[in-house]
Backbone as a chain_set.jsonl record, in Angstrom:
{"seq": "QVKCVESGGGSVQSGGSMKLTCQVSGVSEFTYRALCMGWFRVAPGKEREGVALISGNTVTSYTRYAESVKGRFAISRDDSNLTHSLQMNALEPEDSAIYYCSARMCTLDGLARSDFKGQGTLVTVSS", "coords": {"N": [[-5.761, 25.611, 2.687], [-3.246, 24.774, 4.962], [-4.184, 23.555, 8.162], [-3.658, 23.444, 11.536], [-4.664, 21.93, 14.638], [-4.704, 21.51, 17.784], [-5.277, 19.328, 20.751], [-5.58, 18.173, 24.06], [-4.498, 19.217, 25.987], [-4.151, 20.764, 29.476], [-4.205, 20.557, 33.077], [-1.868, 19.08, 35.362], [-0.476, 17.173, 37.949], [2.957, 17.208, 39.076], [5.152, 14.685, 38.076], [3.089, 13.28, 36.474], [1.334, 12.109, 33.733], [0.533, 13.182, 30.126], [-0.856, 13.392, 27.16], [-0.725, 15.018, 24.098], [-2.434, 15.701, 21.036], [-2.408, 16.562, 17.436], [-4.455, 17.556, 15.098], [-4.29, 17.7, 11.545], [-5.253, 19.437, 8.693], [-6.354, 20.271, 5.525], [-4.603, 19.295, 3.667], [-3.269, 16.653, 1.389], [-3.172, 13.126, 2.04], [-0.811, 12.449, 0.68], [0.77, 14.337, 0.825], [0.81, 15.087, 3.513], [2.406, 12.896, 4.612], [4.896, 13.503, 3.605], [5.719, 15.558, 5.048], [7.474, 17.094, 7.806], [6.689, 16.486, 11.099], [6.138, 18.238, 14.281], [6.511, 19.544, 17.705], [6.383, 22.33, 19.473], [7.15, 24.809, 22.308], [6.037, 27.645, 24.425], [6.895, 29.179, 27.081], [5.959, 31.032, 29.823], [7.442, 34.426, 29.715], [9.569, 33.308, 28.412], [11.73, 32.12, 25.479], [10.602, 30.748, 22.456], [10.687, 27.409, 22.354], [11.929, 24.244, 20.903], [10.661, 21.225, 21.14], [9.97, 18.458, 20.119], [10.375, 16.542, 17.133], [9.254, 14.797, 14.078], [10.111, 12.826, 11.582], [9.402, 13.058, 7.742], [8.458, 11.159, 5.166], [10.466, 11.689, 2.957], [12.895, 11.606, 3.848], [15.424, 9.897, 5.578], [14.133, 8.104, 8.389], [13.609, 9.408, 11.134], [13.446, 10.533, 14.907], [13.788, 13.579, 16.965], [14.497, 15.061, 19.793], [14.228, 17.89, 22.115], [17.097, 18.359, 24.571], [15.988, 18.557, 27.134], [13.694, 16.997, 27.368], [14.167, 14.641, 26.62], [13.81, 11.104, 26.971], [11.518, 11.355, 28.48], [9.634, 12.432, 27.082], [7.739, 11.557, 23.897], [7.339, 11.572, 20.57], [4.836, 10.774, 17.861], [3.152, 9.56, 14.913], [0.561, 9.269, 12.641], [-0.346, 8.812, 9.895], [-2.442, 7.976, 8.265], [-4.564, 9.128, 9.605], [-3.788, 11.753, 9.321], [-2.77, 12.915, 11.847], [-0.697, 13.835, 14.615], [1.131, 13.188, 17.427], [1.879, 13.788, 21.112], [3.44, 12.34, 23.662], [3.576, 12.771, 27.065], [5.665, 12.013, 29.639], [6.423, 11.725, 33.105], [6.07, 14.409, 33.879], [7.201, 17.713, 34.756], [7.315, 20.764, 36.817], [8.504, 22.757, 35.21], [7.996, 22.086, 32.762], [5.54, 23.414, 32.222], [3.683, 25.165, 29.873], [2.412, 26.732, 27.016], [1.905, 24.637, 24.477], [2.474, 23.916, 21.097], [1.425, 22.789, 18.212], [3.236, 21.437, 14.981], [3.989, 21.873, 11.633], [6.042, 21.013, 8.826], [8.714, 21.365, 6.274], [11.19, 18.969, 5.696], [13.879, 19.823, 6.817], [17.095, 21.038, 7.832], [17.05, 22.535, 9.689], [16.523, 23.988, 13.273], [14.63, 22.528, 16.301], [12.412, 24.235, 16.678], [11.678, 25.63, 14.494], [8.789, 26.242, 12.323], [6.513, 25.751, 9.444], [3.831, 25.914, 9.295], [1.566, 26.18, 12.196], [-0.263, 25.314, 15.119], [-2.923, 26.772, 17.121], [-2.279, 26.401, 19.787], [-1.928, 24.901, 22.903], [-2.688, 25.006, 26.339], [-0.469, 23.694, 28.821], [-0.179, 22.975, 32.276], [1.425, 22.151, 34.873], [1.643, 21.169, 37.987], [3.363, 21.361, 41.404]], "CA": [[-4.821, 26.214, 3.745], [-3.19, 23.905, 6.105], [-4.7, 24.104, 9.39], [-3.353, 22.357, 12.826], [-5.573, 22.102, 15.7], [-4.148, 20.828, 19.111], [-6.29, 18.924, 21.79], [-5.23, 17.516, 25.063], [-3.695, 20.13, 27.264], [-4.766, 20.781, 30.781], [-3.483, 20.445, 34.221], [-1.49, 17.684, 35.938], [0.639, 17.406, 38.965], [4.279, 16.715, 38.934], [5.238, 13.416, 37.743], [2.303, 12.747, 35.833], [1.701, 12.184, 32.315], [-0.345, 13.734, 29.404], [-0.762, 13.338, 25.699], [-1.275, 15.926, 23.221], [-2.72, 15.242, 19.807], [-2.415, 17.342, 16.519], [-5.238, 17.165, 13.826], [-3.823, 18.411, 10.393], [-6.124, 19.431, 7.636], [-5.955, 21.056, 4.262], [-3.356, 18.658, 2.863], [-3.676, 15.443, 1.037], [-2.412, 12.375, 2.854], [0.409, 12.122, 0.369], [1.586, 15.732, 1.162], [1.177, 15.044, 5.05], [3.553, 11.766, 4.718], [6.023, 14.066, 3.442], [6.018, 16.614, 6.059], [7.886, 16.749, 9.236], [5.644, 17.219, 12.335], [6.898, 18.65, 15.369], [5.91, 20.27, 18.56], [7.329, 23.672, 20.499], [6.299, 25.318, 23.574], [6.584, 28.653, 24.849], [6.613, 29.426, 28.604], [5.816, 32.634, 30.167], [8.801, 35.005, 29.801], [10.624, 32.471, 27.62], [11.489, 32.145, 23.996], [10.163, 29.622, 21.762], [11.717, 25.931, 22.39], [11.455, 23.233, 20.058], [10.382, 20.033, 21.813], [10.072, 17.105, 19.58], [10.2, 16.704, 15.621], [9.233, 13.491, 13.547], [10.395, 12.966, 9.943], [8.42, 12.743, 6.833], [9.052, 10.051, 4.357], [11.314, 12.121, 2.236], [14.13, 11.669, 4.515], [15.656, 8.787, 6.367], [13.386, 8.004, 9.395], [14.125, 9.828, 12.753], [12.77, 11.555, 15.802], [14.568, 14.505, 17.415], [14.02, 15.729, 20.987], [15.094, 18.675, 23.012], [17.851, 17.596, 25.83], [15.285, 18.849, 28.219], [12.593, 16.114, 27.598], [14.91, 13.541, 26.049], [13.746, 9.915, 27.877], [10.469, 11.397, 29.097], [8.459, 12.587, 25.8], [7.752, 10.761, 22.601], [6.257, 12.023, 19.309], [4.349, 9.737, 17.129], [2.492, 10.138, 13.907], [-0.797, 8.467, 12.222], [-0.261, 9.587, 8.599], [-3.752, 7.783, 7.524], [-5.436, 10.263, 9.927], [-3.238, 12.912, 9.525], [-2.415, 13.319, 13.28], [0.507, 13.332, 15.276], [0.91, 13.181, 19.047], [3.091, 13.801, 22.16], [3.126, 11.542, 24.957], [4.685, 13.566, 28.066], [5.686, 11.493, 31.106], [7.278, 12.362, 34.228], [6.033, 15.765, 33.79], [7.78, 18.735, 35.776], [6.59, 22.036, 36.645], [9.033, 23.545, 34.147], [7.29, 21.903, 31.477], [4.456, 24.097, 32.013], [3.936, 26.164, 28.896], [1.641, 26.681, 25.838], [2.336, 23.883, 23.529], [1.991, 24.343, 19.688], [2.053, 21.613, 17.033], [3.601, 22.403, 13.976], [3.997, 21.172, 10.194], [6.874, 21.934, 8.218], [9.423, 20.855, 5.455], [11.907, 18.506, 6.826], [15.074, 20.69, 6.643], [18.219, 20.51, 8.991], [16.577, 23.913, 10.905], [16.256, 23.412, 14.384], [13.264, 21.898, 16.332], [11.349, 25.165, 16.972], [10.958, 25.997, 13.366], [7.362, 25.729, 11.752], [5.717, 26.457, 8.396], [2.418, 25.85, 9.909], [1.275, 25.825, 13.49], [-1.721, 25.587, 15.727], [-3.316, 27.856, 18.023], [-1.539, 26.291, 21.189], [-2.755, 24.487, 24.098], [-1.99, 25.231, 27.624], [-0.382, 22.612, 29.745], [0.037, 23.338, 33.583], [2.097, 21.117, 35.676], [1.819, 21.701, 39.583], [4.266, 20.755, 42.147]], "C": [[-4.667, 25.194, 4.69], [-3.416, 24.416, 7.444], [-4.241, 23.053, 10.497], [-4.094, 22.74, 13.939], [-4.86, 21.06, 16.763], [-5.302, 20.455, 20.066], [-5.205, 18.264, 22.751], [-4.561, 18.051, 26.266], [-4.737, 20.16, 28.508], [-3.882, 20.906, 31.931], [-3.216, 19.158, 34.847], [-0.472, 18.144, 36.923], [1.865, 16.634, 38.513], [4.428, 15.354, 38.725], [4.236, 12.593, 37.203], [2.144, 12.806, 34.367], [0.28, 13.013, 31.571], [-0.168, 13.433, 27.999], [-1.759, 14.51, 24.827], [-1.449, 15.273, 21.657], [-2.955, 16.465, 18.705], [-3.306, 17.01, 15.333], [-4.66, 18.083, 12.482], [-4.839, 18.352, 9.381], [-5.645, 20.23, 6.716], [-4.983, 20.633, 3.544], [-3.898, 17.292, 2.531], [-2.846, 14.599, 1.878], [-0.969, 12.146, 2.217], [1.225, 13.345, 0.54], [1.946, 15.601, 2.889], [2.163, 13.889, 5.262], [4.859, 12.285, 4.691], [6.774, 14.973, 4.443], [6.529, 16.183, 7.389], [6.928, 17.49, 9.991], [6.398, 17.307, 13.681], [5.911, 19.528, 16.51], [6.981, 21.391, 19.23], [6.498, 24.188, 21.284], [6.88, 26.696, 23.675], [5.997, 29.061, 26.474], [6.623, 30.939, 28.792], [7.292, 33.496, 30.308], [9.891, 34.361, 29.14], [10.664, 32.626, 26.156], [10.835, 30.804, 23.562], [11.023, 28.292, 22.048], [11.102, 24.826, 21.618], [11.536, 22.116, 21.203], [10.495, 18.753, 21.227], [9.86, 17.171, 17.986], [10.164, 14.876, 15.328], [9.477, 13.639, 12.091], [9.308, 12.569, 9.015], [9.158, 11.436, 5.886], [10.018, 10.348, 3.135], [12.946, 12.053, 2.579], [14.192, 10.407, 5.327], [14.725, 9.09, 7.854], [13.98, 8.644, 10.682], [13.073, 10.78, 13.552], [13.966, 12.349, 16.5], [13.799, 15.075, 18.525], [14.924, 16.811, 21.611], [15.8, 17.792, 24.118], [16.698, 17.532, 27.155], [13.948, 17.866, 28.602], [13.141, 14.856, 27.17], [14.465, 12.453, 27.38], [12.077, 10.176, 28.524], [9.209, 11.935, 28.089], [8.732, 11.837, 24.751], [6.632, 11.296, 21.662], [6.111, 10.724, 18.472], [3.547, 10.385, 16.124], [1.513, 9.111, 13.309], [-1.096, 9.057, 10.852], [-1.698, 9.152, 8.056], [-4.931, 8.741, 8.291], [-4.9, 11.55, 10.079], [-3.12, 13.828, 10.842], [-1.073, 13.091, 13.713], [0.409, 13.794, 16.776], [2.249, 13.288, 19.922], [2.704, 13.469, 23.217], [4.073, 12.183, 25.718], [4.38, 12.686, 29.159], [6.592, 12.143, 31.795], [7.209, 14.019, 34.105], [6.551, 16.782, 34.985], [7.082, 19.989, 35.601], [7.117, 23.313, 35.71], [8.866, 23.208, 32.752], [6.039, 22.5, 31.304], [4.562, 25.147, 30.834], [2.635, 25.932, 27.781], [2.3, 25.988, 24.716], [1.551, 23.918, 21.734], [2.321, 23.171, 18.986], [2.389, 22.407, 15.854], [3.847, 21.125, 12.758], [5.114, 21.873, 9.233], [7.832, 20.765, 7.078], [10.494, 20.231, 6.127], [13.356, 18.975, 6.137], [16.011, 20.289, 7.872], [17.861, 21.802, 9.942], [16.29, 23.137, 12.243], [14.703, 22.952, 14.812], [12.242, 23.046, 16.362], [10.963, 25.791, 15.586], [9.526, 25.193, 12.874], [7.227, 26.626, 10.444], [4.236, 26.553, 8.661], [2.236, 25.486, 11.389], [-0.078, 26.055, 13.966], [-1.814, 26.842, 16.604], [-2.718, 27.808, 19.248], [-2.447, 25.695, 22.004], [-1.993, 24.512, 25.326], [-1.884, 23.884, 28.441], [0.427, 23.117, 31.151], [0.396, 22.139, 34.448], [2.56, 21.757, 37.245], [2.699, 20.828, 40.446], [3.675, 20.296, 43.23]], "O": [[-5.642, 24.69, 5.248], [-2.963, 25.485, 7.851], [-4.472, 21.858, 10.308], [-4.157, 23.941, 14.2], [-4.54, 19.913, 16.449], [-6.248, 21.236, 20.171], [-4.119, 17.873, 22.322], [-4.181, 17.447, 27.269], [-5.873, 19.684, 28.5], [-2.766, 21.383, 31.73], [-4.054, 18.26, 34.918], [0.215, 19.162, 36.84], [1.846, 15.657, 37.764], [3.601, 14.719, 39.378], [4.305, 11.37, 37.326], [2.866, 13.598, 33.762], [-0.724, 13.368, 32.188], [1.006, 13.177, 27.728], [-2.963, 14.762, 24.877], [-0.653, 14.449, 21.206], [-3.7, 17.37, 19.082], [-2.88, 16.157, 14.554], [-4.682, 19.304, 12.638], [-5.339, 17.251, 9.149], [-4.628, 20.893, 6.919], [-4.413, 21.406, 2.773], [-4.802, 16.779, 3.19], [-1.88, 15.104, 2.451], [-0.036, 11.749, 2.916], [2.439, 13.25, 0.359], [3.012, 15.913, 3.419], [2.82, 14.02, 6.295], [5.796, 11.876, 5.377], [7.985, 15.106, 4.621], [6.154, 15.179, 7.995], [6.453, 18.607, 9.784], [7.196, 16.443, 14.045], [4.829, 20.046, 16.232], [8.184, 21.204, 19.414], [5.278, 24.129, 21.132], [7.965, 26.984, 23.17], [4.821, 29.18, 26.819], [7.153, 31.805, 28.096], [8.163, 33.069, 31.066], [11.043, 34.779, 29.256], [9.742, 33.204, 25.581], [10.602, 29.901, 24.366], [12.233, 28.409, 21.858], [9.907, 24.539, 21.695], [12.407, 22.154, 22.073], [11.139, 17.905, 21.846], [9.034, 18.012, 17.632], [10.72, 13.984, 15.968], [9.01, 14.598, 11.478], [8.388, 11.843, 9.392], [10.282, 10.965, 6.064], [10.354, 9.435, 2.38], [13.905, 12.336, 1.861], [13.158, 9.878, 5.734], [14.672, 10.226, 8.326], [14.997, 8.117, 11.134], [12.197, 11.511, 13.089], [15.058, 11.79, 16.597], [12.662, 15.52, 18.367], [16.149, 16.7, 21.644], [15.306, 16.748, 24.543], [16.622, 16.607, 27.965], [13.327, 17.871, 29.664], [12.426, 13.886, 27.422], [14.674, 12.771, 28.551], [11.482, 9.213, 29.007], [8.018, 11.819, 28.379], [9.876, 11.417, 24.584], [5.429, 11.421, 21.889], [6.956, 9.835, 18.375], [3.208, 11.56, 16.265], [1.796, 7.947, 13.592], [-2.088, 9.774, 10.719], [-2.22, 10.005, 7.338], [-5.986, 9.054, 7.74], [-5.399, 12.39, 10.828], [-3.3, 15.043, 10.924], [-0.371, 12.215, 13.207], [-0.345, 14.684, 17.171], [3.38, 12.97, 19.554], [1.795, 14.031, 23.828], [5.239, 12.272, 25.333], [3.251, 12.516, 29.62], [7.41, 12.949, 31.351], [8.196, 14.744, 34.23], [6.224, 16.52, 36.143], [6.426, 20.317, 34.612], [6.558, 24.387, 35.486], [9.374, 23.78, 31.787], [5.385, 22.192, 30.308], [5.496, 25.948, 30.849], [1.974, 24.895, 27.84], [3.145, 26.567, 24.033], [0.362, 23.936, 21.416], [3.399, 22.596, 19.14], [2.066, 23.572, 15.625], [3.877, 19.905, 12.917], [5.08, 23.067, 8.933], [7.639, 19.549, 7.096], [10.874, 20.789, 7.157], [13.802, 18.508, 5.089], [15.745, 19.422, 8.704], [18.526, 21.949, 10.968], [15.919, 21.965, 12.316], [13.756, 22.959, 14.025], [11.106, 22.714, 16.022], [9.933, 26.463, 15.546], [9.244, 24.0, 12.987], [7.627, 27.782, 10.302], [3.57, 27.417, 8.09], [2.783, 24.456, 11.782], [-0.902, 26.789, 13.419], [-0.955, 27.713, 16.741], [-2.54, 28.845, 19.888], [-3.655, 25.902, 21.886], [-0.83, 24.115, 25.397], [-2.828, 23.14, 28.704], [1.556, 23.601, 31.069], [-0.412, 21.232, 34.648], [3.474, 22.526, 37.54], [2.76, 19.621, 40.212], [4.328, 19.688, 44.078]]}, "num_chains": 1, "name": "protein.A"}
C-alpha cells in the first residue's frame, strides 16, 4: 500500500522560507520513478488548490506550478530515497494552509489531483 508522510511544516513570518519533504513508501524505486509527485494545499474555508507537480520518467521531464506560487516555490525529487520536497520562499500569509504531498499517475489532469496523499502538514505564515 502506498503511503505518503509529510514533514517540515510549522510557523514562519511573512517573507520567510520553509521546506516540506514527503517520504513515500510501499512502492519500489522503479515504480516511484514513473509516478508524478506533487503538493496541494487546503486553506480554511477554501477548496483544494494544486501547488506544484514534478513529472515521472514516463513522460518528458517537467515541473508545473500554480500561478500564485510561481517564482517562489520549487519542487524537487530524490528518486533513490523515494522523497520529494517543496522549497517555499518569500512566504505570504495567504500561503497558510494544510499542505499535502501526493503521488499520482502522470496525466494531463490538474495540479490538485492525487492518487495517493499524505495526512497533511500545517504551514502558518504570520504577517
